[in-house]
PDB file of C-alpha atoms in Angstrom:
ATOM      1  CA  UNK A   1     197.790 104.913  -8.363  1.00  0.00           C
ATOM      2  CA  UNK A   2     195.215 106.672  -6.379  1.00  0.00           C
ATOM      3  CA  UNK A   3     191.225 106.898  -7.574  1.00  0.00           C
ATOM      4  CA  UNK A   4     188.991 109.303  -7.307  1.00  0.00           C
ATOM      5  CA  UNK A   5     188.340 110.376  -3.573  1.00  0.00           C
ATOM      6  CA  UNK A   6     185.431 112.383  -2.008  1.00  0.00           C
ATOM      7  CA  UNK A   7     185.070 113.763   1.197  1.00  0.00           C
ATOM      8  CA  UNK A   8     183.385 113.690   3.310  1.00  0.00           C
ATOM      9  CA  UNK A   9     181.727 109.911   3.155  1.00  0.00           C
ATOM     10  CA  UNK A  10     178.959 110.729   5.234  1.00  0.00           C
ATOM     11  CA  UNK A  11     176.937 114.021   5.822  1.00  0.00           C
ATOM     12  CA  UNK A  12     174.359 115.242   8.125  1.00  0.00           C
ATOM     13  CA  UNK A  13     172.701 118.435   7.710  1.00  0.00           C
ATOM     14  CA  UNK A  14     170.137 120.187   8.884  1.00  0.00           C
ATOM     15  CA  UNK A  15     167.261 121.769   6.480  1.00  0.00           C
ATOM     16  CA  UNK A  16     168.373 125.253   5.640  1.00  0.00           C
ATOM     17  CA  UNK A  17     172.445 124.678   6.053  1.00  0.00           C
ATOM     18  CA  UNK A  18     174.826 125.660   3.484  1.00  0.00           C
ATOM     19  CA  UNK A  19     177.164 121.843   2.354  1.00  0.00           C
ATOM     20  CA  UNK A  20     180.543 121.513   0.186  1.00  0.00           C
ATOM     21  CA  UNK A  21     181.429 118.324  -1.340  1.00  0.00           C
ATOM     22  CA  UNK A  22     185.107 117.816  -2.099  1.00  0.00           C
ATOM     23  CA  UNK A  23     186.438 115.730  -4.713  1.00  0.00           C
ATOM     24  CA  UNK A  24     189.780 114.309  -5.810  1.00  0.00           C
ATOM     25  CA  UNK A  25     190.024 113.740  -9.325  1.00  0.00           C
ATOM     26  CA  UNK A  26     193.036 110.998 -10.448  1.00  0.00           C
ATOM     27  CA  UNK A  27     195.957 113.202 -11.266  1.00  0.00           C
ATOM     28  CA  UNK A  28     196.214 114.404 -14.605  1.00  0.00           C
ATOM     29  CA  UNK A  29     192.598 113.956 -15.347  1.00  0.00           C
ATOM     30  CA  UNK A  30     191.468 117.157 -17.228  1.00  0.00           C
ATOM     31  CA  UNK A  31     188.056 116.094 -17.300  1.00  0.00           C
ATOM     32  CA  UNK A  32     185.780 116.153 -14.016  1.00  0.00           C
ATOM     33  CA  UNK A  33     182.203 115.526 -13.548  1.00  0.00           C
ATOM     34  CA  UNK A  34     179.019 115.512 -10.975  1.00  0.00           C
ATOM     35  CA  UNK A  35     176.350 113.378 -10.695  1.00  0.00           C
ATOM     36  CA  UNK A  36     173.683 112.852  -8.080  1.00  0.00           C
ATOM     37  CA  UNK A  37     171.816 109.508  -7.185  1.00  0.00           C
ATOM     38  CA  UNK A  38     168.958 108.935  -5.302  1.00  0.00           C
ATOM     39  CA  UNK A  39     167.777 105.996  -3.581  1.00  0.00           C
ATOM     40  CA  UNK A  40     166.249 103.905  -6.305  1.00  0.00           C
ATOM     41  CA  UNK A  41     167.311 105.509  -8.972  1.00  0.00           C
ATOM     42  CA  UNK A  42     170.246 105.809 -11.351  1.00  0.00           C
ATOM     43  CA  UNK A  43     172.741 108.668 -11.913  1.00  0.00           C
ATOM     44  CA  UNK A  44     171.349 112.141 -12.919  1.00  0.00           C
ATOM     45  CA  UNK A  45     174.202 113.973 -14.572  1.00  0.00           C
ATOM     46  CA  UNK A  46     175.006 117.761 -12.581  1.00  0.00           C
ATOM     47  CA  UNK A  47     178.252 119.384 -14.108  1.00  0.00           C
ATOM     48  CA  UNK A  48     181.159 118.451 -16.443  1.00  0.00           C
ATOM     49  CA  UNK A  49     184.428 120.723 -15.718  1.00  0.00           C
ATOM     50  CA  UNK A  50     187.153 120.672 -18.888  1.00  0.00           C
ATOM     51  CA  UNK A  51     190.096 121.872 -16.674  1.00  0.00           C
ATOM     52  CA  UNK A  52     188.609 124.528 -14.865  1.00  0.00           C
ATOM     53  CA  UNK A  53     185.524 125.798 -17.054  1.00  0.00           C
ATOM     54  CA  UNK A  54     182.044 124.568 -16.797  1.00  0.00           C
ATOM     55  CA  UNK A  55     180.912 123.783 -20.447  1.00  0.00           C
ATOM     56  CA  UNK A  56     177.572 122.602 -19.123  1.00  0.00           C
ATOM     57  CA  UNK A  57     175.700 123.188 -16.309  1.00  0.00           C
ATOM     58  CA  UNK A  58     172.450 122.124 -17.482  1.00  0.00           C
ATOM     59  CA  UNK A  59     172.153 119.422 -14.710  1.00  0.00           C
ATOM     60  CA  UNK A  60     172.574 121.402 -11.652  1.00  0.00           C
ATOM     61  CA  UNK A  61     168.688 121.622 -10.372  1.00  0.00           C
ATOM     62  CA  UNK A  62     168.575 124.668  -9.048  1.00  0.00           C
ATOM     63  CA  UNK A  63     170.532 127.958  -8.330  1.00  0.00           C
ATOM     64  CA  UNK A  64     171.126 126.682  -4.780  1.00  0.00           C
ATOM     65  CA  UNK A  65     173.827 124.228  -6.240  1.00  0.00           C
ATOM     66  CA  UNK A  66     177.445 126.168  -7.030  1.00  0.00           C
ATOM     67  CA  UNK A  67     180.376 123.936  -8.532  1.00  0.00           C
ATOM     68  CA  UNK A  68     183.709 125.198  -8.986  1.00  0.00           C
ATOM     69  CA  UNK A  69     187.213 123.305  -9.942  1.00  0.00           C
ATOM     70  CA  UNK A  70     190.558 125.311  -9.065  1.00  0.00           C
ATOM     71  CA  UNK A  71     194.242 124.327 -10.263  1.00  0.00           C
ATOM     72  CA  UNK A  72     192.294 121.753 -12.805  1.00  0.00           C
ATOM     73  CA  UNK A  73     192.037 119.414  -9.784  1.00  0.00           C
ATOM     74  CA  UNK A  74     190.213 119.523  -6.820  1.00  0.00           C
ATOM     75  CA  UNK A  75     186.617 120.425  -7.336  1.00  0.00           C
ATOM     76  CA  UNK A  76     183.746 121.486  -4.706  1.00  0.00           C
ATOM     77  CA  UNK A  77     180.158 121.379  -4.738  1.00  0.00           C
ATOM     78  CA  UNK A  78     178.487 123.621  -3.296  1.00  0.00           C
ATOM     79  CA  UNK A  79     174.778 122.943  -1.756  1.00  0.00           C
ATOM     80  CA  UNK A  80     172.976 126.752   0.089  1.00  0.00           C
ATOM     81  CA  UNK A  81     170.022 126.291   1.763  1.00  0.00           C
ATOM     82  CA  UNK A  82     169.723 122.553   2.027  1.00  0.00           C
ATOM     83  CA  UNK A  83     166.434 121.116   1.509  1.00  0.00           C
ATOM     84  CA  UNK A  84     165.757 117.408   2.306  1.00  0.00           C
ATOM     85  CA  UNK A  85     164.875 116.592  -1.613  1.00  0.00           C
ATOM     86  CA  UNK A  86     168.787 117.243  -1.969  1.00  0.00           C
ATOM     87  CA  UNK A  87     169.730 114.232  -0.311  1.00  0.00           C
ATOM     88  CA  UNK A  88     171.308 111.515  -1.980  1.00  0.00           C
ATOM     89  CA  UNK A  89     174.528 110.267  -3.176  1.00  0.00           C
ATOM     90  CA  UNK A  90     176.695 112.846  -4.722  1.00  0.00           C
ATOM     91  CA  UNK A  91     179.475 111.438  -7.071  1.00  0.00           C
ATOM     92  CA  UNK A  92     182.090 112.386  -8.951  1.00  0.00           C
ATOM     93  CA  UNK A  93     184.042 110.732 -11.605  1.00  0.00           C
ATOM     94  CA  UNK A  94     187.308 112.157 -13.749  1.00  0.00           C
ATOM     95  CA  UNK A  95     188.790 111.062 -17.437  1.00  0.00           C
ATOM     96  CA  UNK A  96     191.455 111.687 -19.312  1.00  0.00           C
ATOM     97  CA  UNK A  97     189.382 113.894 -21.576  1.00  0.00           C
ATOM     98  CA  UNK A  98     185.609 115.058 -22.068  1.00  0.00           C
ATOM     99  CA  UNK A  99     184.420 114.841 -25.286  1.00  0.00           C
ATOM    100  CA  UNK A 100     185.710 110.775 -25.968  1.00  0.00           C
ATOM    101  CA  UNK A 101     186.242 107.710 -24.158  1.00  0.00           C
ATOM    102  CA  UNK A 102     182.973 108.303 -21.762  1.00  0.00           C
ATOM    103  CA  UNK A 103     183.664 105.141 -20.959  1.00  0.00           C
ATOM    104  CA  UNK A 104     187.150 105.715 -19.368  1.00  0.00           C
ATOM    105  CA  UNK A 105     184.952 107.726 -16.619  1.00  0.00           C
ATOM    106  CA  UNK A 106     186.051 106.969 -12.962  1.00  0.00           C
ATOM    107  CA  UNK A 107     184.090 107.643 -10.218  1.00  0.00           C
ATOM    108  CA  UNK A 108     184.988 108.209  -6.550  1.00  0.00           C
ATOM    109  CA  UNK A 109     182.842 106.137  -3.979  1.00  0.00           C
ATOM    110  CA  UNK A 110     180.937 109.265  -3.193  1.00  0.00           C
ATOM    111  CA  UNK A 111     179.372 111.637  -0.214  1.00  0.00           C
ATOM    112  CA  UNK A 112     175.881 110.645   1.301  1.00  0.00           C
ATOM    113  CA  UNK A 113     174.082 113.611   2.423  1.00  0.00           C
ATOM    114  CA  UNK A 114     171.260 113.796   4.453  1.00  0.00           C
ATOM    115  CA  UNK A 115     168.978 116.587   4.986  1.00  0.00           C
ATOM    116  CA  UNK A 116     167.241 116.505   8.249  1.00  0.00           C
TER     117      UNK A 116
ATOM    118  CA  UNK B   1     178.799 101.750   2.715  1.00  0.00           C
ATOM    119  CA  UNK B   2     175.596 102.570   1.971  1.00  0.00           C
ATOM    120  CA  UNK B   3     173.233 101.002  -0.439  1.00  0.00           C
ATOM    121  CA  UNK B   4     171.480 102.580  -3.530  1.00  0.00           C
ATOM    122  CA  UNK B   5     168.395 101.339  -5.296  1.00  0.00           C
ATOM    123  CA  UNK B   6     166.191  99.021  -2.386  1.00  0.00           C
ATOM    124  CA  UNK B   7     163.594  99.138  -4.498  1.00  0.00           C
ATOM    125  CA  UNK B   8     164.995  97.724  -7.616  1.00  0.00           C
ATOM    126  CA  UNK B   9     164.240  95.192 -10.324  1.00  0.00           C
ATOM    127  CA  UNK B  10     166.227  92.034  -9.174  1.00  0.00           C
ATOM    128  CA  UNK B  11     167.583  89.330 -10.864  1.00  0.00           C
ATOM    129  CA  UNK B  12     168.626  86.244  -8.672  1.00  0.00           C
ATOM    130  CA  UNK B  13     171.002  83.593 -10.850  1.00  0.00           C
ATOM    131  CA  UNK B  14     172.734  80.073  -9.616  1.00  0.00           C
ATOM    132  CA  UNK B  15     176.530  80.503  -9.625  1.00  0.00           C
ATOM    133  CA  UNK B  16     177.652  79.550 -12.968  1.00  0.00           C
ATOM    134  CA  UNK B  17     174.536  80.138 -15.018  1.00  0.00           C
ATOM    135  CA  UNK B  18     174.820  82.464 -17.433  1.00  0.00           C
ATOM    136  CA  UNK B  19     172.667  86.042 -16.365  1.00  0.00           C
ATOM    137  CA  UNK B  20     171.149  88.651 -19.144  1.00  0.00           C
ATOM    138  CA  UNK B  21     170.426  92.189 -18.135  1.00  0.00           C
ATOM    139  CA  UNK B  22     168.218  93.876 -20.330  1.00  0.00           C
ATOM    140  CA  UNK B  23     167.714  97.877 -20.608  1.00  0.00           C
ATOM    141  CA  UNK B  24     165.356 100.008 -22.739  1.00  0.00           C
ATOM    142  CA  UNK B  25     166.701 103.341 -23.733  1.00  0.00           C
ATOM    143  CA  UNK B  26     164.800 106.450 -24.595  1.00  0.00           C
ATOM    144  CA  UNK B  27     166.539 108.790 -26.985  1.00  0.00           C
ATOM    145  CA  UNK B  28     166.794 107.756 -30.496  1.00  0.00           C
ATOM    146  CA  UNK B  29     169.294 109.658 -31.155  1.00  0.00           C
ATOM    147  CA  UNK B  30     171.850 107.964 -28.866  1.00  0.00           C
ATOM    148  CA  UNK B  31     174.535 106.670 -30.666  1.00  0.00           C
ATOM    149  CA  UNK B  32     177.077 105.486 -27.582  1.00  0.00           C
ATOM    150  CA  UNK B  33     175.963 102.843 -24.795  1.00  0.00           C
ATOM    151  CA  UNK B  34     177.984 101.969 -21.759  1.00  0.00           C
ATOM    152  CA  UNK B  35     177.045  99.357 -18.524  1.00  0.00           C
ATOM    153  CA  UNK B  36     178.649  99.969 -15.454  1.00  0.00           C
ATOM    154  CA  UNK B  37     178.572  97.703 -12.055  1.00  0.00           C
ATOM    155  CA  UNK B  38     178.149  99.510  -8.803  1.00  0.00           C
ATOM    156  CA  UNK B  39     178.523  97.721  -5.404  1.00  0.00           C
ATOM    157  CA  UNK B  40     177.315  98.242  -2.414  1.00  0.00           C
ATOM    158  CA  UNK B  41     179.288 101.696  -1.129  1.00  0.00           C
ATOM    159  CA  UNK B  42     181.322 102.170  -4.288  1.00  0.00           C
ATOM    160  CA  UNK B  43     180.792 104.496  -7.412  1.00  0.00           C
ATOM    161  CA  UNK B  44     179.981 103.133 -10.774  1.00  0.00           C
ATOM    162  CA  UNK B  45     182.585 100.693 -12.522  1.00  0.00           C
ATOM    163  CA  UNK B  46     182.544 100.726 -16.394  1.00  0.00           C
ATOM    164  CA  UNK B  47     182.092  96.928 -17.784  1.00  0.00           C
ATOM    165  CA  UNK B  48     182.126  97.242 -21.524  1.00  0.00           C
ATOM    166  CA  UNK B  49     180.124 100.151 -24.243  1.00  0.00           C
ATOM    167  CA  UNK B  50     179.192  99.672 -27.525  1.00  0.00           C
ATOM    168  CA  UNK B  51     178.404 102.362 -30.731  1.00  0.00           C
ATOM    169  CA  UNK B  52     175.775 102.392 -32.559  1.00  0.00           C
ATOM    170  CA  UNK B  53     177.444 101.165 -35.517  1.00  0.00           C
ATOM    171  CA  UNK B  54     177.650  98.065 -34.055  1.00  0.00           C
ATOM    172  CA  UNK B  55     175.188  95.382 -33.077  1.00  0.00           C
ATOM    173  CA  UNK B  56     177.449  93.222 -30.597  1.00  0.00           C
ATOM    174  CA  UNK B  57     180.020  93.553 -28.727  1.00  0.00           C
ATOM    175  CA  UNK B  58     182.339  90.497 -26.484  1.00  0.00           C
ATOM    176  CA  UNK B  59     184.958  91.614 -23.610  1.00  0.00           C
ATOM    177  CA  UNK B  60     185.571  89.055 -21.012  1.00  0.00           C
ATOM    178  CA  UNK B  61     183.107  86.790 -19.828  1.00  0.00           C
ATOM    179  CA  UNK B  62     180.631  89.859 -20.721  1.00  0.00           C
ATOM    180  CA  UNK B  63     178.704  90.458 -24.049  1.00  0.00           C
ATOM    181  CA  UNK B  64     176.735  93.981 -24.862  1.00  0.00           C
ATOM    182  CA  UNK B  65     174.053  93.594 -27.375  1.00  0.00           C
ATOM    183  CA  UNK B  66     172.472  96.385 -29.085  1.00  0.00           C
ATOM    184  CA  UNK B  67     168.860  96.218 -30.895  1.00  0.00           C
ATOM    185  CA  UNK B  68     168.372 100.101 -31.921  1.00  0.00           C
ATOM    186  CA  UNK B  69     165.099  99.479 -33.758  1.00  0.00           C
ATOM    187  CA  UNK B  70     163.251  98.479 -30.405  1.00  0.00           C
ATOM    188  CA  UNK B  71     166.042 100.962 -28.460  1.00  0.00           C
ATOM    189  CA  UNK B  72     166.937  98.022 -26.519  1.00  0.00           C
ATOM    190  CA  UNK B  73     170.581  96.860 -24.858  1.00  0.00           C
ATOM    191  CA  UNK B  74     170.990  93.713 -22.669  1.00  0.00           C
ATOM    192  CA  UNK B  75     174.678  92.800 -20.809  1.00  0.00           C
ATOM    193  CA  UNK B  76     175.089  89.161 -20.937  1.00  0.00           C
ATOM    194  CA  UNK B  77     177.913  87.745 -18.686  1.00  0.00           C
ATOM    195  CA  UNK B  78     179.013  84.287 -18.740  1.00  0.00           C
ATOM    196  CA  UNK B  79     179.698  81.523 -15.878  1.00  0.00           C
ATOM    197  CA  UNK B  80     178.147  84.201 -13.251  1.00  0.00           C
ATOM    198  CA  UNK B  81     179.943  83.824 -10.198  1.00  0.00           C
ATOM    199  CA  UNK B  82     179.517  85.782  -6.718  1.00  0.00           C
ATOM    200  CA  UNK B  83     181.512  88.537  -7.068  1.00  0.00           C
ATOM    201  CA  UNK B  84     179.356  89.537 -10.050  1.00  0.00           C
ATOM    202  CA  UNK B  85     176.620  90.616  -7.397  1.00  0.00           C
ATOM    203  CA  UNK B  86     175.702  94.258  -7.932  1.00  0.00           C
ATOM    204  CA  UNK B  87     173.739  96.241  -9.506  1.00  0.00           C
ATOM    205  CA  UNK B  88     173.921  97.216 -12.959  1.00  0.00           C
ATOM    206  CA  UNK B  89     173.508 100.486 -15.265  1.00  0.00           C
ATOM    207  CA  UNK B  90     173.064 101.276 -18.534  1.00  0.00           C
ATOM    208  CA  UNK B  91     173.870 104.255 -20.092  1.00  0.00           C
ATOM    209  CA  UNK B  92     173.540 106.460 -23.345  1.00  0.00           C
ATOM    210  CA  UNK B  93     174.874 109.544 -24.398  1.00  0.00           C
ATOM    211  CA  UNK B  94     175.625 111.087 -28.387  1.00  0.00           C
ATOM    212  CA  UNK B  95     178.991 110.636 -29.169  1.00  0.00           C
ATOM    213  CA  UNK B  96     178.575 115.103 -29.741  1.00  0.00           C
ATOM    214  CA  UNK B  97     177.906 115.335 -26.128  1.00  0.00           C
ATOM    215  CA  UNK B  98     179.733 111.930 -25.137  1.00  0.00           C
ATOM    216  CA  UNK B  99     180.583 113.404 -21.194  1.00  0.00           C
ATOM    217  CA  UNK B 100     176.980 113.676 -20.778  1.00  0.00           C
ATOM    218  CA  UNK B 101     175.628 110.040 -19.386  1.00  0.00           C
ATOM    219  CA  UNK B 102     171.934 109.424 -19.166  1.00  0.00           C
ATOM    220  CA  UNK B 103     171.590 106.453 -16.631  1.00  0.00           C
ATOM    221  CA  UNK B 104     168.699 103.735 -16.645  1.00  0.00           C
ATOM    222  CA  UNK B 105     167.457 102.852 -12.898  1.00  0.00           C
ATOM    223  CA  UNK B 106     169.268 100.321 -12.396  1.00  0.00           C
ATOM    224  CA  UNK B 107     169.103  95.893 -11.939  1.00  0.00           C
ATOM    225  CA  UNK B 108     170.148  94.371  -8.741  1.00  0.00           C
ATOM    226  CA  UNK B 109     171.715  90.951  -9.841  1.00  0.00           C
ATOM    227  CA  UNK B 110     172.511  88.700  -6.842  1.00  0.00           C
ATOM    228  CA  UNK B 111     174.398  85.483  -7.312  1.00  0.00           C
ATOM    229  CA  UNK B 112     172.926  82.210  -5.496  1.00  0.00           C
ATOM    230  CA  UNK B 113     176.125  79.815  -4.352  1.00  0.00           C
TER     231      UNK B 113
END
């Protein structure tokens, strides 16, 4: 079956511009999550959705950064006010469930963005 | 695709050596450990995780071993071959708060023919 997809691959922004990641959880995956990575460096954990409620937060750096998840699917991330410390590689992964089997995470190839 | 970590600790291994990543980890009170393998343009792929109940774990051709006094983890994998290039993370998280992943930076291993 189908992965994890994110769209777009590729972003260009300009400093100041409002961004929305899209991501495509595998079907029937109640769990969804965000991460960032920057070059050089290894995943910093954003958001976890269970369905469509955001039990944590915590990760999301500042209040410029919205995430939301509708239907327990898709989910968007949303970027205002772009700054060029905000880019990096923004992923997304999906389980079965949130709270065991971390391992059974899978991510999506995720969306480079780059702040100009 | 694009490619993450330029900057990263590299390990460079003849095809059918055997390669050891090693990974210190900072909370103590981690009790779950997980390595994924990310190529170039691709999102993480998880490899094999251990708990801390354990010392050692085997999956295929890969072996996670876990030294929690020193907070240290190392991925051993067997007969390296090229298609094992990538670059590897570790990962910890409390088995309370198991979605939430805590990544190390990251060790490029590339494969020599």
């Amino acid at each position: 079956g189908a992965g994890v997809s994110q769209s777009p691959s590729n972003k260009v922004t300009e400093k100041g511009k409002d961004v929305e990641l899209r991501c495509d959880p595998i079907s029937g995956h109640t769990a969804l999550y965000w991460y960032r990575q920057s070059l050089g460096q290894g995943l910093e954990f954003l958001i976890y959705f269970q369905g469509n409620s955001a039990p944590d937060k915590s990760g999301l750096p500042s209040d410029r950064f919205s995430a939301e998840r509708t239907g327990g699917s898709v989910s968007t991330l949303t970027i205002q006010r772009t700054q060029q410390e905000d880019s990096a590689v923004y992923l997304c992964a999906s389980s079965l469930a949130g709270l065991a089997g971390v391992g059974e995470q899978y991510f999506g190839p995720g969306t480079r963005l780059t702040v100009t | 695709g694009e490619s993450v970590g330029l900057h990263l600790p590299t390990l460079s291994v003849q095809e059918g050596d055997n390669s050891i990543i090693n990974c210190a980890y900072s909370n103590s009170a981690s009790d779950y450990f997980i390595w994924y393998k990310q190529e170039s343009g691709k999102g993480p792929q998880f490899i094999i995780d251990i708990r801390s109940n354990m010392d050692k774990r085997q999956g295929q051709r890969v072996t996670v071993l876990l030294n929690k006094t020193v907070k240290h983890l190392s991925l051993q994998i067997a007969a390296t071959q090229p298609g094992d290039s990538a670059v590897y993370f570790c990962a910890e998280s409390r088995m309370d708060s198991s979605y939430k992943l805590i990544f190390g930076s990251g060790t490029r291993l590339l494969v020599r023919p």
